[in-house]
GROMACS .gro file of N, CA and C in nm:
model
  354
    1UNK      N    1   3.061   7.837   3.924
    1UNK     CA    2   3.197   7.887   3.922
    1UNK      C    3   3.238   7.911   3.778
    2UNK      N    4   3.273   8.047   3.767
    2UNK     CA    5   3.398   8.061   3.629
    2UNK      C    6   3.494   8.067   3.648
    3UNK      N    7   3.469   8.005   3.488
    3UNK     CA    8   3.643   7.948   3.441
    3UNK      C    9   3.702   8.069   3.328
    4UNK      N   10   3.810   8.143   3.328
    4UNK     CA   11   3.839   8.169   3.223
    4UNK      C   12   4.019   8.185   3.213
    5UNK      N   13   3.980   8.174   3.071
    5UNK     CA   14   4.185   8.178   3.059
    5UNK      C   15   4.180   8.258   2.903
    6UNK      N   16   4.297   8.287   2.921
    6UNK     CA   17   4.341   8.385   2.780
    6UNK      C   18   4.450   8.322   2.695
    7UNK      N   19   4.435   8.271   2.589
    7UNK     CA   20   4.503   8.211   2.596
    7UNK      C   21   4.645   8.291   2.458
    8UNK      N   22   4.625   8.445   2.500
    8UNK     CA   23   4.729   8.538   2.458
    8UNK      C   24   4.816   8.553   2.573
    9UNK      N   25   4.763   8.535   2.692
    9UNK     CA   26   4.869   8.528   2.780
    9UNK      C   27   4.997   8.511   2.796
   10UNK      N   28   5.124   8.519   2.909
   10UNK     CA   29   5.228   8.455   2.877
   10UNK      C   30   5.211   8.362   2.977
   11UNK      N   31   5.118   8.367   3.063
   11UNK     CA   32   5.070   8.254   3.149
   11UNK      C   33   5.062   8.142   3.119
   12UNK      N   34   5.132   8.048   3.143
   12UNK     CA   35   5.015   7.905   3.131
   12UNK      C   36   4.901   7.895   3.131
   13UNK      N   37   4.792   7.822   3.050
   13UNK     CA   38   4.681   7.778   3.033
   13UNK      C   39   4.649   7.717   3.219
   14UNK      N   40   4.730   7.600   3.227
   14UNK     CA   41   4.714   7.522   3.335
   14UNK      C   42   4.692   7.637   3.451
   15UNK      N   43   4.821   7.683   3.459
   15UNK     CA   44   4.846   7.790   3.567
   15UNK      C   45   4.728   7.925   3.609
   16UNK      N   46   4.634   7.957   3.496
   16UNK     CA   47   4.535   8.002   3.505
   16UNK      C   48   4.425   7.929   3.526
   17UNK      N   49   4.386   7.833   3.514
   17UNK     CA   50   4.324   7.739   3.568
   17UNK      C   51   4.297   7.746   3.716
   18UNK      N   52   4.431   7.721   3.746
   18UNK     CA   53   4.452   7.708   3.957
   18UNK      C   54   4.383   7.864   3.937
   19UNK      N   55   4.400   7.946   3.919
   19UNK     CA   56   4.397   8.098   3.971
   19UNK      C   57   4.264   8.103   3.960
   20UNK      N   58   4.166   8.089   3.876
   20UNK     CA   59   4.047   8.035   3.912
   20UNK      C   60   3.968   8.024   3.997
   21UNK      N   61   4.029   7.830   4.038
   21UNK     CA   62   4.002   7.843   4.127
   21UNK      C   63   4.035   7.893   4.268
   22UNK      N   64   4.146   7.909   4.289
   22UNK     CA   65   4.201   7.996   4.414
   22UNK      C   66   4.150   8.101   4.451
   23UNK      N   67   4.090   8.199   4.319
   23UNK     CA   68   4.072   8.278   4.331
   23UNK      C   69   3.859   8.256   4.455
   24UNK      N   70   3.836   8.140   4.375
   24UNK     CA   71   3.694   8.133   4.401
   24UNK      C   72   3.670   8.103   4.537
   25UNK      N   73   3.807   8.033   4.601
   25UNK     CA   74   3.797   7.952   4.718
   25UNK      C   75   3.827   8.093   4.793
   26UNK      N   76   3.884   8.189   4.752
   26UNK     CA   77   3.967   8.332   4.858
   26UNK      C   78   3.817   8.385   4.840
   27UNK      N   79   3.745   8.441   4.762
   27UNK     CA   80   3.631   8.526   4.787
   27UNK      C   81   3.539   8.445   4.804
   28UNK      N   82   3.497   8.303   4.814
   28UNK     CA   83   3.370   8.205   4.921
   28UNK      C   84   3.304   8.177   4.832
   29UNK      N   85   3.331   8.188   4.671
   29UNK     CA   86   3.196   8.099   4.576
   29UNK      C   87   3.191   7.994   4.589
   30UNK      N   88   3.314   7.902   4.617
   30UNK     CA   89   3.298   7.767   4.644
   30UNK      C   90   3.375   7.742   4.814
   31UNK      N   91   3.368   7.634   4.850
   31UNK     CA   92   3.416   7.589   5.005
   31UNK      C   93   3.460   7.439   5.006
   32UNK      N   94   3.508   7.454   5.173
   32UNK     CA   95   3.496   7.319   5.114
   32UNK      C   96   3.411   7.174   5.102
   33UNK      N   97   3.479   7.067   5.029
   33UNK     CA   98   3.389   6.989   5.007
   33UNK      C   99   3.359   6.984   4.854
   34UNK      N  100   3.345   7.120   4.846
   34UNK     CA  101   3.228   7.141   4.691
   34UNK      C  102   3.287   7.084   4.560
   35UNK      N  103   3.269   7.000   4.478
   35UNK     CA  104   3.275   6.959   4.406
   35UNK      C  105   3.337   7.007   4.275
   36UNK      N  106   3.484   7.035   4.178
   36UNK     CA  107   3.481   7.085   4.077
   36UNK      C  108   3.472   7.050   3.958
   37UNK      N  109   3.421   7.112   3.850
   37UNK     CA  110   3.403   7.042   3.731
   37UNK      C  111   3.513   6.913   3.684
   38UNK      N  112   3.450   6.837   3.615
   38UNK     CA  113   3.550   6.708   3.564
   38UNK      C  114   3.679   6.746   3.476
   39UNK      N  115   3.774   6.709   3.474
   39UNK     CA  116   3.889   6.785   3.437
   39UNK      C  117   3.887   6.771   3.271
   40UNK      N  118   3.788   6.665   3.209
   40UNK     CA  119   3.732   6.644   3.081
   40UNK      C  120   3.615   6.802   3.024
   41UNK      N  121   3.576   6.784   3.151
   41UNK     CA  122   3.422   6.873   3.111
   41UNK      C  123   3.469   7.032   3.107
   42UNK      N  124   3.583   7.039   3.163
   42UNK     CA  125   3.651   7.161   3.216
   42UNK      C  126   3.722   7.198   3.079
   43UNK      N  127   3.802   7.132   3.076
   43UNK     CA  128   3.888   7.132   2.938
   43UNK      C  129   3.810   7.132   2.793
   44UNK      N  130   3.708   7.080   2.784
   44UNK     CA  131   3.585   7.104   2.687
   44UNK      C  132   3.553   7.229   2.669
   45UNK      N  133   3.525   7.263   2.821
   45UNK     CA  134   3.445   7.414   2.801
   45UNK      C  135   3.553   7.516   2.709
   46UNK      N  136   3.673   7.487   2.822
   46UNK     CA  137   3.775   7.610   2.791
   46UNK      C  138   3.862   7.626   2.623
   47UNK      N  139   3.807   7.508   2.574
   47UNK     CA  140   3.885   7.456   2.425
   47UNK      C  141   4.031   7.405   2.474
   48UNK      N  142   4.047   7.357   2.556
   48UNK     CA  143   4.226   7.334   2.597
   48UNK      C  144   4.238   7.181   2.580
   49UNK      N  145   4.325   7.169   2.603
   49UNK     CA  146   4.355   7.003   2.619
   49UNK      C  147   4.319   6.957   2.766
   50UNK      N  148   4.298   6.791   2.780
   50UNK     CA  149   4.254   6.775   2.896
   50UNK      C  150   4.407   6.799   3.051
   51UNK      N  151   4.481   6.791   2.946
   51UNK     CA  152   4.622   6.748   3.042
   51UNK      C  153   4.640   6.863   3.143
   52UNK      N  154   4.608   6.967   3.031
   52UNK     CA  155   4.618   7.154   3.069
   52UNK      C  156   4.540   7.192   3.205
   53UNK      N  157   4.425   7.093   3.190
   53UNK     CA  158   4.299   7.081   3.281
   53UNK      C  159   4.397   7.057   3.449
   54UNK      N  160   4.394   6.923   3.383
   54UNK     CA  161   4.511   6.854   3.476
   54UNK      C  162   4.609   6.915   3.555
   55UNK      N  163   4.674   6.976   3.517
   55UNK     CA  164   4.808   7.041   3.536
   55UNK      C  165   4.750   7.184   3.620
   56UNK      N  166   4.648   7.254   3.609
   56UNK     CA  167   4.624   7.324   3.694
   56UNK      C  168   4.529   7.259   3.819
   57UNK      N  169   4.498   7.169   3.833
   57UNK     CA  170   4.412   7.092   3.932
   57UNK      C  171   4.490   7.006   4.004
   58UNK      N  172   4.618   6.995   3.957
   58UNK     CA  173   4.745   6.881   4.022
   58UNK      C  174   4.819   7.014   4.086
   59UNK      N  175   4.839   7.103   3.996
   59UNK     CA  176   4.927   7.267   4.110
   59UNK      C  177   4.798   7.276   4.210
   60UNK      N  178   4.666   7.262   4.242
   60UNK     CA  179   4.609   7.319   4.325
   60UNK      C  180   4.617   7.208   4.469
   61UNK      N  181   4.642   7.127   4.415
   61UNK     CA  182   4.669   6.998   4.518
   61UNK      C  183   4.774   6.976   4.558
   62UNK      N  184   4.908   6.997   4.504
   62UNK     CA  185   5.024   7.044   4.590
   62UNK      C  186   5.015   7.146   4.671
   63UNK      N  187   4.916   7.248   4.650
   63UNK     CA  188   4.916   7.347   4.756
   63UNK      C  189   4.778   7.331   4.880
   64UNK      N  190   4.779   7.229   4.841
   64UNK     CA  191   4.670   7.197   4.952
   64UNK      C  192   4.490   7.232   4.935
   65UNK      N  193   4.467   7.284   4.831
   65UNK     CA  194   4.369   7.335   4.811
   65UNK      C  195   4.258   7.241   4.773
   66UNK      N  196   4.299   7.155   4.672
   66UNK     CA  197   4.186   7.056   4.646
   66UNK      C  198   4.253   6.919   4.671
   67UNK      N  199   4.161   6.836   4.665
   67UNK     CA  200   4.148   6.681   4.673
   67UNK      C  201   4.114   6.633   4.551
   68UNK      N  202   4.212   6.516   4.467
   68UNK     CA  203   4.211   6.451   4.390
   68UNK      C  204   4.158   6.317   4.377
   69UNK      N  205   3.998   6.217   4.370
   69UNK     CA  206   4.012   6.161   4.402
   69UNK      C  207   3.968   6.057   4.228
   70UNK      N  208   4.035   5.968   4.201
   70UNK     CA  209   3.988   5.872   4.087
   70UNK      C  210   3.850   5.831   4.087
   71UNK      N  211   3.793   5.834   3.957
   71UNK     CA  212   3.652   5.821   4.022
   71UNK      C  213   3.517   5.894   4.057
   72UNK      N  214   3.628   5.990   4.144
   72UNK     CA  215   3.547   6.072   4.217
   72UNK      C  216   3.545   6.233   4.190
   73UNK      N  217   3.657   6.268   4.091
   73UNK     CA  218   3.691   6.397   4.073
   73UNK      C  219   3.768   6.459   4.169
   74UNK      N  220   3.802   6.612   4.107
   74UNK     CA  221   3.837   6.733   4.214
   74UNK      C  222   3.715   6.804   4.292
   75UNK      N  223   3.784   6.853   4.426
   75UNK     CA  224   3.678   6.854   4.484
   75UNK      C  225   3.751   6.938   4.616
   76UNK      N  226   3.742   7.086   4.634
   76UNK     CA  227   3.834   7.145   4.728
   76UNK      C  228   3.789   7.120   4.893
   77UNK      N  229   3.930   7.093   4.943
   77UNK     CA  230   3.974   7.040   5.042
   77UNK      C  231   3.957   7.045   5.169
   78UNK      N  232   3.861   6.935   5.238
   78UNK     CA  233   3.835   7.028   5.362
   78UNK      C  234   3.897   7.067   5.497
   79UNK      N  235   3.848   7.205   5.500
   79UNK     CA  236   3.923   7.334   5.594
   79UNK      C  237   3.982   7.375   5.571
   80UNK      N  238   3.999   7.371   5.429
   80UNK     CA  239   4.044   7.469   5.346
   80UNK      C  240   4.014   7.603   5.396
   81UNK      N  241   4.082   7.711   5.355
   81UNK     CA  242   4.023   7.893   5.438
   81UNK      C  243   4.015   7.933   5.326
   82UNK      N  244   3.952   8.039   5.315
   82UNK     CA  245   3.949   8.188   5.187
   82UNK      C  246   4.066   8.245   5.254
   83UNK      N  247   4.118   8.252   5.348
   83UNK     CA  248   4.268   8.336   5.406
   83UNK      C  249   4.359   8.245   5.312
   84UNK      N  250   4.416   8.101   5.328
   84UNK     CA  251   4.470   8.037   5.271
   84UNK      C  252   4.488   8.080   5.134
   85UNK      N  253   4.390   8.045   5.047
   85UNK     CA  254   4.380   8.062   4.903
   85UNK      C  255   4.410   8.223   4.884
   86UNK      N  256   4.403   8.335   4.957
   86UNK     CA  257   4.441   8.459   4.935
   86UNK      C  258   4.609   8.489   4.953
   87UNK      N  259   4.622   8.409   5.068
   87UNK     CA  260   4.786   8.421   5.124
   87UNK      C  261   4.844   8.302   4.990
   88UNK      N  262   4.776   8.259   4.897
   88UNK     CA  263   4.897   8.161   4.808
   88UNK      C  264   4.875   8.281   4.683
   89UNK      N  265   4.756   8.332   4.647
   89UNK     CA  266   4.807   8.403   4.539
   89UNK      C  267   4.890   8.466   4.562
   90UNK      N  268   4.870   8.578   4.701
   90UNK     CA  269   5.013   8.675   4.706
   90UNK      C  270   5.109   8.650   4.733
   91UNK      N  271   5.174   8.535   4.759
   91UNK     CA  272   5.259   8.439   4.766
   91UNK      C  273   5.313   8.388   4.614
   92UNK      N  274   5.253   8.352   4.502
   92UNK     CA  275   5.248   8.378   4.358
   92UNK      C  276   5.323   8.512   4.283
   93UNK      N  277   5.241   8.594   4.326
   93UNK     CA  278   5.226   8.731   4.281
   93UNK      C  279   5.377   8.741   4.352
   94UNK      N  280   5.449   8.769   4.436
   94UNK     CA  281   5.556   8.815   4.485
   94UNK      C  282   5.650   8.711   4.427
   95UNK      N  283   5.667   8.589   4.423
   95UNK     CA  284   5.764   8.508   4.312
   95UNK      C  285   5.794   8.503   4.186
   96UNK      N  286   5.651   8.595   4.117
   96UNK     CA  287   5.667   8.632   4.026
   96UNK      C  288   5.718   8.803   3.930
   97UNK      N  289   5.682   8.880   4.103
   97UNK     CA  290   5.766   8.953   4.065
   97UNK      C  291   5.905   8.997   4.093
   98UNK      N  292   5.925   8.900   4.191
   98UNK     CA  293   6.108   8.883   4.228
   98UNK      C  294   6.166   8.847   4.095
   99UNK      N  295   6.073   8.755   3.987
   99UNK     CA  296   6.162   8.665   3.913
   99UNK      C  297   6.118   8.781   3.775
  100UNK      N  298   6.064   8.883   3.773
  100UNK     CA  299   6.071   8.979   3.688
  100UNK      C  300   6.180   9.091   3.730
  101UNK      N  301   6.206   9.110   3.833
  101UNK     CA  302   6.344   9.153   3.871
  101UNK      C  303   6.457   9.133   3.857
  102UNK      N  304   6.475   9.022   3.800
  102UNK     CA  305   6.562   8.903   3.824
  102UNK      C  306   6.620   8.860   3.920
  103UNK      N  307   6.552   8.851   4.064
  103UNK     CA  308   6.611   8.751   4.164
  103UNK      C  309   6.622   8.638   4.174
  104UNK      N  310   6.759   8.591   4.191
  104UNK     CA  311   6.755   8.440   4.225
  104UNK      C  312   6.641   8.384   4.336
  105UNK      N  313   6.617   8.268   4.323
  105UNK     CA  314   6.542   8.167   4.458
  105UNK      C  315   6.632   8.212   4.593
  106UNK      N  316   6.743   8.223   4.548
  106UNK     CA  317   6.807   8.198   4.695
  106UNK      C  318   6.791   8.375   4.751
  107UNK      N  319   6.794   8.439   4.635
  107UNK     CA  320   6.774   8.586   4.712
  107UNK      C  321   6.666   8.598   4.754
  108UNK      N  322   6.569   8.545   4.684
  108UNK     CA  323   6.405   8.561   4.750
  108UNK      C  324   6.434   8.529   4.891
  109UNK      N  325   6.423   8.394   4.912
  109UNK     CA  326   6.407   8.315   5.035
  109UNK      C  327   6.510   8.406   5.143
  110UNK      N  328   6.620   8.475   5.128
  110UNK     CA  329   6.683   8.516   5.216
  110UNK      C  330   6.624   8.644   5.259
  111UNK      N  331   6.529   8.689   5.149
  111UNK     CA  332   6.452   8.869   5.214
  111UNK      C  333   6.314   8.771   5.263
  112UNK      N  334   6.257   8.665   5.238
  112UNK     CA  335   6.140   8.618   5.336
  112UNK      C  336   6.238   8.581   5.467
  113UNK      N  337   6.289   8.518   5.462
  113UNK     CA  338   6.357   8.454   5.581
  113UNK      C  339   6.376   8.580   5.673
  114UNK      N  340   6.468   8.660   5.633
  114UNK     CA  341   6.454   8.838   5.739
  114UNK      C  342   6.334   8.859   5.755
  115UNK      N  343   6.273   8.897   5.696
  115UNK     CA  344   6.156   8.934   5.717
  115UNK      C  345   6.085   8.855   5.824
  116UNK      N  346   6.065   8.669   5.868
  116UNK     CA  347   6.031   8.627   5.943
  116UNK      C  348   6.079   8.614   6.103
  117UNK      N  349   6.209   8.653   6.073
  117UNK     CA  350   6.320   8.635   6.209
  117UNK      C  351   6.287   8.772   6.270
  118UNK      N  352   6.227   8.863   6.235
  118UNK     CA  353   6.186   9.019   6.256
  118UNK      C  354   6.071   8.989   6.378
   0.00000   0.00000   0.00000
């Protein structure tokens, strides 16, 4: 699996991180179960800090994607889908461009919300 981040971006370091892997779990390089680099060994490679590491491997586990375990490492989640990890980037991608629009949260959620009652 590659890792890469830019770190001219206006992205977060961390936040490119998850995309990564999300991205790896939506097109099937990794599944689940599979094991991801140590959040030390990760952060080594990329020149970042380890926390940075962290911080995108803690966003991937609020969204359900990987498993955090002490010890034991990250390690994505099983039954996990490649649908899943595709439906959160574009799920990303559309919050981020509401909030380049400048929509409030509450305007977002009220054009998903129509959209679901449809």
């Amino acid at each position: 699996m590659l890792f890469r981040v830019d770190p001219t971006s206006t992205v977060p370091l961390g936040d490119q991180i998850a995309a990564c892997v999300r991205r790896a779990v939506a097109d099937g390089t990794v599944g689940p179960g599979e094991r991801l680099p140590a959040a030390r060994v990760l952060a080594d490679s990329l020149g970042v800090n380890v926390h940075t590491a962290l911080r995108g491997y803690q966003r991937l586990r609020e969204e359900g994607l990987i498993e955090l375990r002490r010890g034991r490492g990250a390690m994505v989640a099983a039954g996990v889908s490649p649908h899943r990890a595709r439906l959160l980037d574009r799920v990303r991608e559309m919050v981020g461009g509401a909030r380049e629009l400048g929509m409030t949260d509450d305007e977002l959620l009220a054009l998903v919300r129509t959209e679901l009652s449809r």
